[in-house]
Tab-separated table of C-alpha atoms in Angstrom:
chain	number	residue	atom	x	y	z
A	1	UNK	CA	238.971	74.194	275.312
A	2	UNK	CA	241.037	71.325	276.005
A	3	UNK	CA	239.872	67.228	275.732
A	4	UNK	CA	242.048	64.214	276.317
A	5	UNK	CA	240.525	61.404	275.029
A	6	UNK	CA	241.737	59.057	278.137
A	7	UNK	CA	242.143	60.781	280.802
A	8	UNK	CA	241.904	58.305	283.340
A	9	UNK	CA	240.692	54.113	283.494
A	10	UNK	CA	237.983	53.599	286.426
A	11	UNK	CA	240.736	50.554	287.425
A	12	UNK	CA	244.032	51.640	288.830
A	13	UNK	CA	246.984	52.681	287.119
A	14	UNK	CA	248.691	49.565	288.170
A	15	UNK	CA	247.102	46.471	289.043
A	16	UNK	CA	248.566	45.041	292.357
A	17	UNK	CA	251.544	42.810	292.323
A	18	UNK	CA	250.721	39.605	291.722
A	19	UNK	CA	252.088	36.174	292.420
A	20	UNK	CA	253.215	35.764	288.858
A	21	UNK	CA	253.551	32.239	287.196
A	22	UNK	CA	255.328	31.729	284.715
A	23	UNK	CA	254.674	29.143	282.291
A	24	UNK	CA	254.481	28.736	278.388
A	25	UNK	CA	250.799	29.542	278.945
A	26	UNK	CA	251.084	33.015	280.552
A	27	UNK	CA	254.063	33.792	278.282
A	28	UNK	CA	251.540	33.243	275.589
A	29	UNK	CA	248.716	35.461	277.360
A	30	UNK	CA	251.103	38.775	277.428
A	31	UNK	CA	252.775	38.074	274.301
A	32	UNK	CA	250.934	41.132	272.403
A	33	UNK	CA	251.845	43.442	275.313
A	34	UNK	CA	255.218	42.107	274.905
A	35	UNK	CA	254.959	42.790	271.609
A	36	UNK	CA	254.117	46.520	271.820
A	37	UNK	CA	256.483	47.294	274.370
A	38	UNK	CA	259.540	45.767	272.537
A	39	UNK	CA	258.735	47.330	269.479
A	40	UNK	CA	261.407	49.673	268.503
A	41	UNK	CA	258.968	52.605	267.352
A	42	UNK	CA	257.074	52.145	270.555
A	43	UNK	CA	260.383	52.606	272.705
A	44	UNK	CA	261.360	55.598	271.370
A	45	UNK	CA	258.152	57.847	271.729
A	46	UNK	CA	257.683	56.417	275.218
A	47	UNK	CA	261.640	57.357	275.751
A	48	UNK	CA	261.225	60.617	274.168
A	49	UNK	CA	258.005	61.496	276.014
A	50	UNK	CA	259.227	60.983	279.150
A	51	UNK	CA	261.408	63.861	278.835
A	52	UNK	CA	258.390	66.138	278.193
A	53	UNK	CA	254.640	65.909	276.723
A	54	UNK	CA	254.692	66.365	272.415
A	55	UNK	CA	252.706	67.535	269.472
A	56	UNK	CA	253.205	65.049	266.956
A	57	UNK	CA	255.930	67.041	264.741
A	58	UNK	CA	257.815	67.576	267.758
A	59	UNK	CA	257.752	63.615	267.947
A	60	UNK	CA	258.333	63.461	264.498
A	61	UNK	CA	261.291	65.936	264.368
A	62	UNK	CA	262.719	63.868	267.899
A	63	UNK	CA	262.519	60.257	266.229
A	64	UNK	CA	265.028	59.676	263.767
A	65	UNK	CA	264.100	57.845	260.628
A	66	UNK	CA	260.313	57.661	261.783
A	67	UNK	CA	258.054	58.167	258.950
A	68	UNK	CA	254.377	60.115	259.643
A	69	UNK	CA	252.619	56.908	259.030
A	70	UNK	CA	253.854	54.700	261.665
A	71	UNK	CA	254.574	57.481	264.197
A	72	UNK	CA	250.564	57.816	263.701
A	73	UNK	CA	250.015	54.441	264.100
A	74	UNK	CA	252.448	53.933	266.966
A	75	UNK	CA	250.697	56.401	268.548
A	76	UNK	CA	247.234	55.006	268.419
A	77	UNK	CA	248.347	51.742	269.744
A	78	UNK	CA	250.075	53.156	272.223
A	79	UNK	CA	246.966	55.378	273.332
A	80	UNK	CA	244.573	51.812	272.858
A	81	UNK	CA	247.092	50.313	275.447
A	82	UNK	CA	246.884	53.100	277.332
A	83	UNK	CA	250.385	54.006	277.805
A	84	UNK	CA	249.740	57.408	275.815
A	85	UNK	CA	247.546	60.494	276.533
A	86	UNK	CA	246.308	62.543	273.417
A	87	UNK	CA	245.232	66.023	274.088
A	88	UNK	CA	243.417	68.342	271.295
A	89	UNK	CA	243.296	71.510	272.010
A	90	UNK	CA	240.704	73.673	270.361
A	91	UNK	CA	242.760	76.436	268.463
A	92	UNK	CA	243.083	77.441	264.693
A	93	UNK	CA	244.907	75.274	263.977
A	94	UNK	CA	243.810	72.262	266.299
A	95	UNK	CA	247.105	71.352	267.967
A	96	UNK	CA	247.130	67.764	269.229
A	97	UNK	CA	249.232	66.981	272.356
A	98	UNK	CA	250.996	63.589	273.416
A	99	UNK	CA	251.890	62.605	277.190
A	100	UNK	CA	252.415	59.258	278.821
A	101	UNK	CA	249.709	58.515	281.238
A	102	UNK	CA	250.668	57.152	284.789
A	103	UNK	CA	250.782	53.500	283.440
A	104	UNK	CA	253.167	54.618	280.753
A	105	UNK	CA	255.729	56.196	283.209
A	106	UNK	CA	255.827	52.994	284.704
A	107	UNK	CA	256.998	51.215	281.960
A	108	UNK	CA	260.090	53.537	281.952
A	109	UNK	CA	262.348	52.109	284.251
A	110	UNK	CA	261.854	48.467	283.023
A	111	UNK	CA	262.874	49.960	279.149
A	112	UNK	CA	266.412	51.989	281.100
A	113	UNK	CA	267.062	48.212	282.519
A	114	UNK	CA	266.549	46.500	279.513
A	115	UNK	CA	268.401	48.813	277.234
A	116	UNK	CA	271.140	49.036	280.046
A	117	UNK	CA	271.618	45.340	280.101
A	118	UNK	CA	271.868	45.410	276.262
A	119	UNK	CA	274.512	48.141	276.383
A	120	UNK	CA	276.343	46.295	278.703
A	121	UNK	CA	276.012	43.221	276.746
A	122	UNK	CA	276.431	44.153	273.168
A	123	UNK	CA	279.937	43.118	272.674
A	124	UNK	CA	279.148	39.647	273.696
A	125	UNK	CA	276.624	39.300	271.768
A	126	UNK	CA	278.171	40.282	268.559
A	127	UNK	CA	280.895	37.872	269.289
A	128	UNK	CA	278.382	35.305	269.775
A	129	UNK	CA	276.572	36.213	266.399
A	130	UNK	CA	279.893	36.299	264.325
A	131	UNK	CA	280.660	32.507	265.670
A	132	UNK	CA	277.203	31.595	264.934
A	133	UNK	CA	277.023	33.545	261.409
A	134	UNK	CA	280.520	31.753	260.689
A	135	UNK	CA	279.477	28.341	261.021
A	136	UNK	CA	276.995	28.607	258.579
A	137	UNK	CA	274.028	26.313	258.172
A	138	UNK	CA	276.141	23.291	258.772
A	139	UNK	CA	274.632	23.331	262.500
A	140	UNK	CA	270.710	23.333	261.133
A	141	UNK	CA	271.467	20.541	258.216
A	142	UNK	CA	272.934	17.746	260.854
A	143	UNK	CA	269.157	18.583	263.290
């Protein structure tokens, strides 16, 4: 026997686009999304489960440097949000199966972008953090 504890939201996987105003106000209102999605724990399942659905060693094993504690609880945020399916299968022993639902999948090619524009960008960055780092507080004191 086989139960997924969300298998599907009566509302659609994605709500219709939106005119989308943006103000310090709606920032504020999709911070904690913003939140879970940058999260670098959060990333990383969502990139490695796009590849294929995982029991949670497999996820584990895949996720360098991820301890079993916050791969758990990266996992049940993830599901809360709704960007995760969890699947328990009924067999000795129960084996417990990860997927990203539709509204996950979505959030995939925003993540390639993003990490693509930081690729691209990293060296300019660093350069712009070593002139920072080397003026010291001097810049802060003077405000």
């Amino acid at each position: 026997m086989k139960m997924t504890t969300l298998e599907r939201i009566d509302a659609p996987e994605q709500a219709p686009a939106a005119e989308v105003v943006h103000s310090a106000r709606s920032c504020r209102m999709v911070g904690d999304i913003l939140a879970r999605v940058g999260d670098k724990w959060s990333m990383l399942v969502v990139m490695t489960l796009l590849e294929d659905n995982r029991h949670f060693n497999e996820l584990k094993r895949g996720i360098d440097g991820i301890s079993q504690q916050m791969l758990s609880r990266t996992l049940r945020a993830l599901e809360r949000d709704g960007l995760v399916l969890r699947t328990v299968h009924a067999s000795v022993p129960v084996r417990v199966e990860y997927a990203l639902s539709g509204l996950g999948r979505s959030l995939a090619e925003p993540v390639k972008a993003l990490g693509a524009w930081a690729v691209t960008n990293r060296v300019s960055i660093e350069a712009s953090r070593a002139v920072y780092d080397s003026r010291g507080d001097e810049v802060w004191s003077r405000a």
